[in-house]
Amino acid sequence: MPVPTRAEVVVVGAGLAGLSAAIRLRAAGCDVQMLESGGHAGGRLATDRIDGFVVDRGFQVLNAGYPRAADLDLPALELGWFLRGAVLRVDGRVHRVVDPRSRLAAAPGTIAAPLGSLREKAALLAFSLRAGYSPVRRSLRRPDRPAEQALRDAGIGEQALERFLRPFLAGVLLERELVTSGHYVDLLWRSFVRGRIGLPAGGMQAIGAQLAARVGADRVHLDTPVRSVAPGAVTTDEGVLRSDAVVVATDPGTAARLLPRIEASAPRQVTTHLHVLPASPWHEPLIVLGQPGGRLVNSVVLTDAQPRYSPDGRALVASSTLCPTSEAEVRAEVAAAHGVGSSDLEHLTTVTVTGAQPAALPPLALRRPVDLGDGIYVCGDHRDTPSIQGAMASGARTARAVLRALRPSAVPRGA
Ligand SMILES: Cc1cc2nc3c(=O)[nH]c(=O)nc-3n(C[C@H](O)[C@H](O)[C@H](O)COP(=O)(O)OP(=O)(O)OC[C@H]3O[C@@H](n4cnc5c(N)ncnc54)[C@H](O)[C@@H]3O)c2cc1C
């Protein structure tokens, strides 16, 4: 489908933020065209097929507890779920820390897990309850501190921090030092307490594909990089596309290049090694946490949660490190995490994502400006939080800003 020369709104970038904006603009009757440099819709949610296995570009999950998950048709994604919790190994012994709401039978093991004194365990529970159920506004009213300090101030002890929270959060925040905003960790933990995490049957890219279908295939122009943006015009290799509004919904680095007033925060990176095992060594879908001092932040049998990631019942394992590693450097650690022999692991592929997420340092700037003036708007996870939720929320917010300018009657009062 050729790119037209005129549209009411041009959205640059078809990641979750751009798609979320475009869906709302289309619903309000706007003529929207999306220009996407890559070969698929969904941006950082990308999935390949390798030897019949469904391989996401980096281990990531959809948290159904995200408020914006309500925008998705979750049943159509055919999600396979992880249990809420994790496996940790201490002195070679396996311990499961599982939310009893997920599996009541796991409660005695969770209470007995080596995570410090009863008082420290109670502090972990109190932190979870506060993050999960106290009003967000109240959490955000406290001064924002680096996550490690916030957790220690909440009474979290050394063992719970080093054996459980640090490796768990490092796998999500993509940094081990826990310098990320404590406010953001509160929001994140809230969604873990409230929702389950899962993988779509077709891989994470299916989420973007679902949203793109709502925009309309004829309006999402793939393999069309935008070279520059100006008020009322974007330039591609094919020419100039004129519009009343331009929404830049790219990754933060590209947004900073296209829009001089935008700053890109330090991107986090992750390397994920994919291995195949003849069968899963586990009985339940749980993330195995990396050991203190080890290279891995986590290792996960993806097919325990989503069997459709495998073509033939063999188990697919994803193991992530925060600095680039070779497969040979992590093989023994992956085997030890799952209690299998190194020779049982068949290496499928290794993926490094350099711009996986922008950093969210304190003080957390939630809801950064999206209306830059002159009909230019910006959205993406760097405007809200570095997550699927943040990307989708920023897209929704940007659509409201565009509509306030172009179709004020389409914006509910107070929105
Ligand atoms: C390995 C990994 C693990 C993650 N784990 C999780 C997780 O478990 N949970 C979670 O909530 N989040 C996770 N995230 C973060 C989440 O994926 C992102 O925050 C979110 O997808 C960002 O969406 P976005 O629309 O803001 O940006 P993007 O997805 O980056 O979309 C921007 C789009 O713009 C396009 N583009 C760039 N330049 C141009 C140009 N010049 N012209 C046209 N198009 C352009 C890009 O190709 C891309 O499609 C993870 C990310 C990665 C990479």
Coordinates of C-alpha atoms and ligand atoms in Angstrom, one line a residue:
M1 CA 0.0 0.0 0.0
P2 CA 1.7 3.3 -1.1
V3 CA 2.1 6.0 1.5
P4 CA -0.3 8.9 0.8
T5 CA 0.9 12.4 0.6
R6 CA -1.6 13.8 3.1
A7 CA -3.2 12.5 6.3
E8 CA -4.9 14.2 9.3
V9 CA -2.5 12.5 11.8
V10 CA 0.8 10.8 11.1
V11 CA 2.1 8.4 13.7
V12 CA 5.8 7.7 13.4
G13 CA 6.6 4.2 14.9
A14 CA 4.2 1.3 15.3
G15 CA 5.2 0.1 18.8
L16 CA 2.6 -0.3 21.5
A17 CA 2.6 3.5 22.2
G18 CA 2.0 4.5 18.6
L19 CA -0.6 1.7 18.1
S20 CA -2.4 2.7 21.3
A21 CA -2.6 6.3 20.1
A22 CA -3.6 5.4 16.6
I23 CA -6.5 3.2 17.7
R24 CA -8.0 6.0 19.8
L25 CA -7.5 8.5 17.0
R26 CA -9.2 6.2 14.5
A27 CA -12.0 5.5 16.9
A28 CA -12.6 9.3 17.1
G29 CA -12.8 9.4 13.3
C30 CA -9.4 10.7 12.4
D31 CA -7.6 9.8 9.2
V32 CA -4.4 8.3 10.7
Q33 CA -1.4 6.9 8.8
M34 CA 1.4 5.0 10.7
L35 CA 5.0 4.9 9.4
E36 CA 7.1 2.1 10.8
S37 CA 10.8 1.6 10.0
G38 CA 10.8 -2.1 10.9
G39 CA 9.2 -5.1 9.3
H40 CA 6.5 -5.7 11.9
A41 CA 4.1 -3.9 14.2
G42 CA 4.7 -4.0 17.9
G43 CA 8.2 -2.5 18.1
R44 CA 10.2 -4.1 21.0
L45 CA 7.6 -6.9 21.2
A46 CA 9.2 -9.0 18.5
T47 CA 9.0 -12.7 17.9
D48 CA 10.9 -15.0 15.5
R49 CA 10.3 -18.7 14.6
I50 CA 13.5 -20.7 14.9
D51 CA 13.4 -24.5 14.1
G52 CA 9.6 -24.3 14.9
F53 CA 10.2 -22.7 18.3
V54 CA 8.5 -19.4 19.2
V55 CA 11.4 -17.1 20.1
D56 CA 10.8 -13.6 21.6
R57 CA 13.6 -11.1 21.1
G58 CA 14.5 -11.1 24.8
F59 CA 12.5 -12.7 27.6
Q60 CA 9.5 -10.6 28.4
V61 CA 6.0 -11.2 29.7
L62 CA 2.6 -9.6 29.6
N63 CA 1.3 -8.6 33.1
A64 CA -2.4 -8.9 33.1
G65 CA -2.4 -6.6 36.2
Y66 CA -1.4 -3.6 34.1
P67 CA -4.3 -1.2 34.0
R68 CA -3.8 -0.9 30.2
A69 CA -4.1 -4.7 29.7
A70 CA -7.8 -3.9 29.7
D71 CA -7.3 -2.5 26.2
L72 CA -6.3 -5.9 24.9
D73 CA -8.4 -8.9 23.9
L74 CA -6.7 -11.2 26.4
P75 CA -8.6 -14.4 25.5
A76 CA -7.6 -13.9 21.8
L77 CA -4.0 -13.9 22.8
E78 CA -4.4 -17.4 24.3
L79 CA -2.1 -16.6 27.2
G80 CA -0.2 -19.3 29.0
W81 CA 0.5 -18.3 32.6
F82 CA 3.3 -18.4 35.1
L83 CA 2.7 -18.9 38.8
R84 CA 3.2 -15.8 40.9
G85 CA 6.5 -16.5 42.5
A86 CA 10.0 -17.8 41.8
V87 CA 12.4 -20.5 42.4
L88 CA 15.6 -19.8 44.3
R89 CA 18.6 -22.0 45.0
V90 CA 20.5 -21.6 48.3
D91 CA 23.5 -23.9 48.9
G92 CA 22.3 -26.2 46.1
R93 CA 18.8 -26.6 47.6
V94 CA 15.7 -25.6 45.7
H95 CA 13.2 -23.3 47.4
R96 CA 9.9 -22.1 45.9
V97 CA 8.5 -18.7 46.9
V98 CA 4.9 -18.8 45.6
D99 CA 2.0 -16.5 46.3
P100 CA -0.4 -18.8 48.1
R101 CA -3.3 -17.3 46.0
S102 CA -1.6 -19.0 43.1
R103 CA -1.0 -22.3 44.9
L104 CA -2.2 -22.9 48.4
A105 CA -0.1 -26.1 48.8
A106 CA 3.1 -24.1 48.3
A107 CA 2.4 -21.9 51.4
P108 CA 4.4 -24.0 53.9
G109 CA 7.5 -24.0 51.6
T110 CA 7.2 -20.3 51.0
I111 CA 7.0 -19.6 54.7
A112 CA 10.0 -21.8 55.3
A113 CA 12.1 -20.3 52.5
P114 CA 15.5 -18.9 53.6
L115 CA 14.5 -15.3 53.3
G116 CA 15.5 -14.1 56.8
S117 CA 13.8 -13.9 60.2
L118 CA 10.0 -14.0 60.6
R119 CA 10.0 -10.3 61.1
E120 CA 11.8 -9.7 57.8
K121 CA 9.4 -12.1 56.0
A122 CA 6.6 -10.1 57.5
A123 CA 8.2 -6.9 56.1
L124 CA 8.2 -8.5 52.7
L125 CA 4.5 -9.4 53.0
A126 CA 3.7 -5.9 54.3
F127 CA 5.6 -4.3 51.4
S128 CA 3.6 -6.5 48.9
L129 CA 0.3 -5.6 50.5
R130 CA 1.1 -1.9 50.6
A131 CA 2.3 -1.8 47.0
G132 CA -0.6 -4.0 45.9
Y133 CA -3.5 -2.5 47.6
S134 CA -2.9 1.0 49.1
P135 CA -3.9 3.9 46.8
V136 CA -1.3 4.7 44.2
R137 CA -1.5 8.4 45.2
R138 CA -0.5 7.6 48.7
S139 CA 2.6 5.6 47.5
L140 CA 3.6 8.4 45.2
R141 CA 3.3 11.0 48.0
R142 CA 6.4 9.5 49.8
P143 CA 9.8 10.9 48.7
D144 CA 11.1 8.9 45.8
R145 CA 14.4 7.1 46.6
P146 CA 16.4 4.5 44.7
A147 CA 14.6 1.1 45.0
E148 CA 17.3 -0.5 47.1
Q149 CA 17.1 2.2 49.7
A150 CA 13.2 2.2 49.6
L151 CA 13.2 -1.6 50.1
R152 CA 15.6 -1.4 53.1
D153 CA 13.6 1.4 54.6
A154 CA 10.5 -0.9 54.3
G155 CA 12.3 -3.4 56.6
I156 CA 13.3 -5.8 53.8
G157 CA 16.3 -7.9 55.2
E158 CA 19.5 -8.9 53.6
Q159 CA 18.5 -12.4 52.6
A160 CA 15.1 -11.4 51.1
L161 CA 16.9 -8.7 49.2
E162 CA 19.8 -10.6 47.9
R163 CA 18.2 -14.0 47.2
F164 CA 14.8 -12.9 46.0
L165 CA 14.0 -9.2 45.4
R166 CA 17.3 -8.2 43.8
P167 CA 17.5 -11.0 41.2
F168 CA 13.7 -10.8 40.6
L169 CA 13.7 -7.1 40.1
A170 CA 16.9 -7.1 38.1
G171 CA 15.3 -9.3 35.5
V172 CA 12.5 -6.7 35.1
L173 CA 14.4 -3.5 35.6
L174 CA 17.4 -4.8 33.7
E175 CA 19.8 -3.4 36.3
R176 CA 21.1 -5.1 39.5
E177 CA 22.1 -2.1 41.6
L178 CA 18.4 -1.2 42.2
V179 CA 19.1 2.5 41.5
T180 CA 15.7 2.6 39.7
S181 CA 13.0 4.8 41.2
G182 CA 11.4 3.3 44.3
H183 CA 8.1 4.8 43.1
Y184 CA 8.4 2.8 39.9
V185 CA 9.2 -0.4 41.8
D186 CA 6.0 0.2 43.9
L187 CA 3.9 0.5 40.7
L188 CA 5.6 -2.6 39.2
W189 CA 5.1 -4.7 42.3
R190 CA 1.5 -3.5 42.5
S191 CA 0.9 -5.1 39.1
F192 CA 2.7 -8.3 40.1
V193 CA 0.5 -8.5 43.3
R194 CA -2.7 -7.8 41.3
G195 CA -2.2 -9.7 38.1
R196 CA -0.7 -12.8 36.6
I197 CA 2.1 -12.8 34.0
G198 CA 1.8 -14.8 30.8
L199 CA 2.9 -15.4 27.3
P200 CA 0.7 -15.3 24.2
A201 CA 0.5 -18.5 22.2
G202 CA 1.9 -16.7 19.2
G203 CA 4.7 -14.9 21.1
M204 CA 4.9 -11.4 22.4
Q205 CA 4.6 -9.9 18.9
A206 CA 1.0 -11.1 18.8
I207 CA 0.2 -8.2 21.2
G208 CA 1.3 -5.6 18.6
A209 CA -0.3 -7.6 15.8
Q210 CA -3.6 -7.5 17.6
L211 CA -3.5 -3.7 18.1
A212 CA -2.3 -3.2 14.5
A213 CA -5.3 -5.1 13.2
R214 CA -7.5 -2.6 14.9
V215 CA -5.7 0.3 13.3
G216 CA -6.1 -1.4 9.9
A217 CA -3.4 -3.1 7.8
D218 CA -3.8 -0.4 5.0
R219 CA -2.8 2.3 7.5
V220 CA 0.3 0.7 9.0
H221 CA 3.2 1.2 6.5
L222 CA 6.1 -1.2 7.4
D223 CA 9.7 -0.8 6.3
T224 CA 9.1 3.0 6.0
P225 CA 11.7 4.9 8.1
V226 CA 11.0 8.5 8.9
R227 CA 14.1 10.7 8.3
S228 CA 12.9 14.0 9.7
V229 CA 9.9 15.6 11.4
A230 CA 8.7 19.2 11.1
P231 CA 5.4 20.9 12.0
G232 CA 2.8 19.5 9.6
A233 CA 5.2 17.3 7.7
V234 CA 7.3 14.1 7.9
T235 CA 9.9 13.1 5.4
T236 CA 10.5 9.5 4.3
D237 CA 12.7 8.1 1.5
E238 CA 9.6 8.2 -0.7
G239 CA 8.9 11.9 -0.1
V240 CA 7.0 14.2 2.2
L241 CA 3.7 13.3 4.0
R242 CA 1.8 16.4 5.2
S243 CA -0.6 16.3 8.2
D244 CA -2.3 18.4 10.8
A245 CA -0.6 16.5 13.6
V246 CA 2.6 14.4 13.9
V247 CA 3.0 11.9 16.7
V248 CA 6.5 10.6 17.2
A249 CA 6.1 7.2 18.8
T250 CA 9.6 5.8 18.3
D251 CA 12.1 4.4 20.8
P252 CA 13.6 7.1 23.0
G253 CA 16.9 7.4 21.1
T254 CA 15.2 8.0 17.8
A255 CA 12.7 10.4 19.4
A256 CA 15.7 12.4 20.7
R257 CA 17.2 12.5 17.2
L258 CA 14.0 13.5 15.5
L259 CA 12.9 16.0 18.2
P260 CA 15.7 18.2 19.6
R261 CA 13.7 19.0 22.8
I262 CA 13.5 15.3 23.9
E263 CA 16.3 13.7 25.9
A264 CA 16.9 9.9 25.8
S265 CA 17.6 8.3 29.2
A266 CA 20.4 5.7 29.5
P267 CA 19.0 2.6 27.8
R268 CA 19.1 -0.8 29.6
Q269 CA 20.3 -3.9 27.7
V270 CA 19.8 -7.6 28.1
T271 CA 21.2 -10.8 26.5
T272 CA 19.0 -13.8 26.4
H273 CA 20.2 -17.3 25.6
L274 CA 17.6 -19.8 24.3
H275 CA 18.2 -23.5 24.9
V276 CA 16.2 -26.6 24.2
L277 CA 15.8 -29.5 26.7
P278 CA 14.3 -32.9 25.9
A279 CA 11.7 -32.2 28.7
S280 CA 11.1 -29.6 31.5
P281 CA 12.8 -30.5 34.8
W282 CA 10.0 -28.7 36.7
H283 CA 6.4 -29.5 37.6
E284 CA 5.1 -25.9 37.6
P285 CA 5.7 -22.7 35.6
L286 CA 8.0 -20.6 37.7
I287 CA 10.9 -18.2 37.0
V288 CA 14.2 -19.5 38.4
L289 CA 16.2 -16.6 39.9
G290 CA 19.9 -16.1 39.3
Q291 CA 22.3 -16.7 42.2
P292 CA 24.1 -13.8 44.0
G293 CA 27.5 -13.4 42.3
G294 CA 26.3 -15.3 39.1
R295 CA 26.0 -14.0 35.6
L296 CA 22.3 -15.0 35.1
V297 CA 19.5 -12.8 36.4
N298 CA 17.0 -15.5 35.7
S299 CA 16.3 -18.6 33.7
V300 CA 12.9 -19.7 32.7
V301 CA 11.3 -22.8 31.0
L302 CA 9.0 -20.8 28.8
T303 CA 7.1 -23.8 27.6
D304 CA 6.0 -24.6 31.2
A305 CA 3.9 -21.5 31.0
Q306 CA 3.2 -21.5 27.2
P307 CA 3.5 -25.0 25.7
R308 CA 2.8 -23.6 22.2
Y309 CA 6.3 -22.0 22.2
S310 CA 7.5 -25.6 21.3
P311 CA 6.7 -27.5 18.1
D312 CA 7.1 -30.9 19.6
G313 CA 6.8 -31.0 23.4
R314 CA 10.5 -30.3 24.1
A315 CA 11.2 -27.5 26.6
L316 CA 12.4 -24.1 25.6
V317 CA 14.5 -22.3 28.2
A318 CA 15.3 -18.5 28.2
S319 CA 18.2 -17.4 30.4
S320 CA 19.1 -13.7 30.7
T321 CA 22.2 -11.7 31.6
L322 CA 22.5 -8.0 31.9
C323 CA 25.9 -7.7 30.2
P324 CA 26.6 -9.3 26.9
T325 CA 27.7 -13.0 27.4
S326 CA 28.5 -15.8 25.1
E327 CA 26.6 -19.0 25.4
A328 CA 29.7 -20.9 26.5
E329 CA 30.0 -18.5 29.5
V330 CA 26.5 -19.2 30.8
R331 CA 25.9 -22.9 29.8
A332 CA 27.0 -24.4 33.1
E333 CA 25.0 -21.8 35.1
V334 CA 21.9 -22.5 33.0
A335 CA 22.3 -26.2 33.6
A336 CA 22.8 -25.7 37.4
A337 CA 19.7 -23.4 37.6
H338 CA 17.6 -26.3 36.3
G339 CA 19.5 -29.2 37.8
V340 CA 20.3 -30.7 34.4
G341 CA 23.6 -31.7 32.8
S342 CA 25.3 -29.1 30.5
S343 CA 25.2 -31.7 27.7
D344 CA 21.4 -31.9 27.9
L345 CA 21.1 -28.3 26.7
E346 CA 20.9 -27.7 23.0
H347 CA 21.7 -24.1 22.1
L348 CA 19.0 -22.6 19.9
T349 CA 20.0 -18.9 19.6
T350 CA 21.2 -15.9 21.6
V351 CA 19.6 -12.4 21.4
T352 CA 21.1 -9.2 22.7
V353 CA 18.8 -6.1 22.9
T354 CA 20.8 -3.0 23.5
G355 CA 17.9 -0.5 23.8
A356 CA 15.6 -2.7 25.8
Q357 CA 14.2 -0.1 28.2
P358 CA 14.9 3.5 29.2
A359 CA 16.1 4.0 32.7
A360 CA 13.6 5.2 35.3
L361 CA 15.7 6.9 37.9
P362 CA 14.3 8.9 40.9
P363 CA 12.6 11.2 41.0
L364 CA 10.2 9.4 38.7
A365 CA 8.8 11.7 36.1
L366 CA 5.4 10.1 35.5
R367 CA 3.4 11.6 32.6
R368 CA 6.1 13.7 30.9
P369 CA 4.8 16.3 28.5
V370 CA 3.5 14.8 25.2
D371 CA 2.3 17.9 23.4
L372 CA 5.4 19.7 22.1
G373 CA 3.5 22.5 20.4
D374 CA 3.2 23.3 16.6
G375 CA 1.1 20.1 16.1
I376 CA 4.0 17.8 17.2
Y377 CA 3.4 15.2 19.8
V378 CA 5.6 12.5 21.4
C379 CA 4.7 9.2 23.1
G380 CA 6.5 6.0 24.1
D381 CA 7.6 4.3 27.3
H382 CA 10.1 7.1 27.9
R383 CA 7.2 9.4 28.5
D384 CA 5.6 7.3 31.3
T385 CA 7.2 4.1 32.6
P386 CA 9.6 1.7 30.8
S387 CA 7.0 -1.0 30.3
I388 CA 4.2 -2.3 28.2
Q389 CA 1.9 -0.4 30.6
G390 CA 3.9 2.8 30.2
A391 CA 4.0 2.6 26.4
M392 CA 0.2 2.0 26.1
A393 CA -0.7 4.6 28.7
S394 CA 1.5 7.3 27.0
G395 CA -0.2 6.4 23.7
A396 CA -3.6 6.9 25.2
R397 CA -2.6 10.2 26.8
T398 CA -1.1 11.5 23.5
A399 CA -4.3 10.6 21.6
R400 CA -6.3 12.7 24.1
A401 CA -3.8 15.6 23.6
V402 CA -4.2 15.3 19.8
L403 CA -7.9 15.1 20.0
R404 CA -8.1 18.1 22.3
A405 CA -6.5 20.1 19.4
L406 CA -8.2 18.5 16.4
R407 CA -11.6 17.1 17.7
P408 CA -12.3 18.7 21.1
S409 CA -15.8 17.3 21.1
A410 CA -14.4 13.7 21.1
V411 CA -12.6 14.2 24.4
P412 CA -14.7 13.6 27.5
R413 CA -14.7 16.5 29.9
G414 CA -11.9 16.2 32.5
A415 CA -9.9 13.6 30.4
Ligands
LIG1 C1 14.0 -7.8 26.1 C2 13.0 -6.9 26.7 C3 12.3 -7.3 27.8 C4 11.2 -6.5 28.3 N1 10.5 -7.0 29.3 C5 9.3 -6.4 29.6 C6 8.4 -7.0 30.5 O1 8.5 -8.1 30.9 N2 7.3 -6.3 30.8 C7 7.1 -5.0 30.3 O2 6.0 -4.4 30.7 N3 7.9 -4.4 29.5 C8 9.0 -5.1 29.1 N4 9.9 -4.5 28.2 C9 9.7 -3.1 27.8 C10 8.6 -3.0 26.7 O3 8.7 -3.9 25.7 C11 8.7 -1.6 26.1 O4 8.6 -0.6 27.2 C12 7.6 -1.2 25.2 O5 7.4 -2.2 24.2 C13 8.0 0.1 24.5 O6 7.0 0.4 23.5 P1 7.1 1.8 22.7 O7 5.9 1.8 21.8 O8 7.3 2.9 23.6 O9 8.5 1.7 21.9 P2 8.9 0.6 20.8 O10 8.4 -0.7 21.0 O11 10.4 0.8 20.7 O12 8.3 1.2 19.4 C14 8.9 2.2 18.7 C15 8.7 1.9 17.2 O13 9.2 2.9 16.4 C16 9.9 2.4 15.3 N5 10.8 3.4 14.8 C17 12.0 3.8 15.3 N6 12.6 4.7 14.6 C18 11.7 5.0 13.5 C19 11.7 5.9 12.4 N7 12.8 6.7 12.2 N8 10.7 5.8 11.6 C20 9.6 5.0 11.8 N9 9.6 4.2 12.8 C21 10.6 4.1 13.7 C22 10.5 1.1 15.8 O14 10.8 0.2 14.8 C23 9.4 0.6 16.8 O15 8.5 -0.2 16.1 C24 10.9 -5.3 27.7 C25 11.7 -4.9 26.6 C26 12.6 -5.7 26.0 C27 13.3 -5.3 24.8

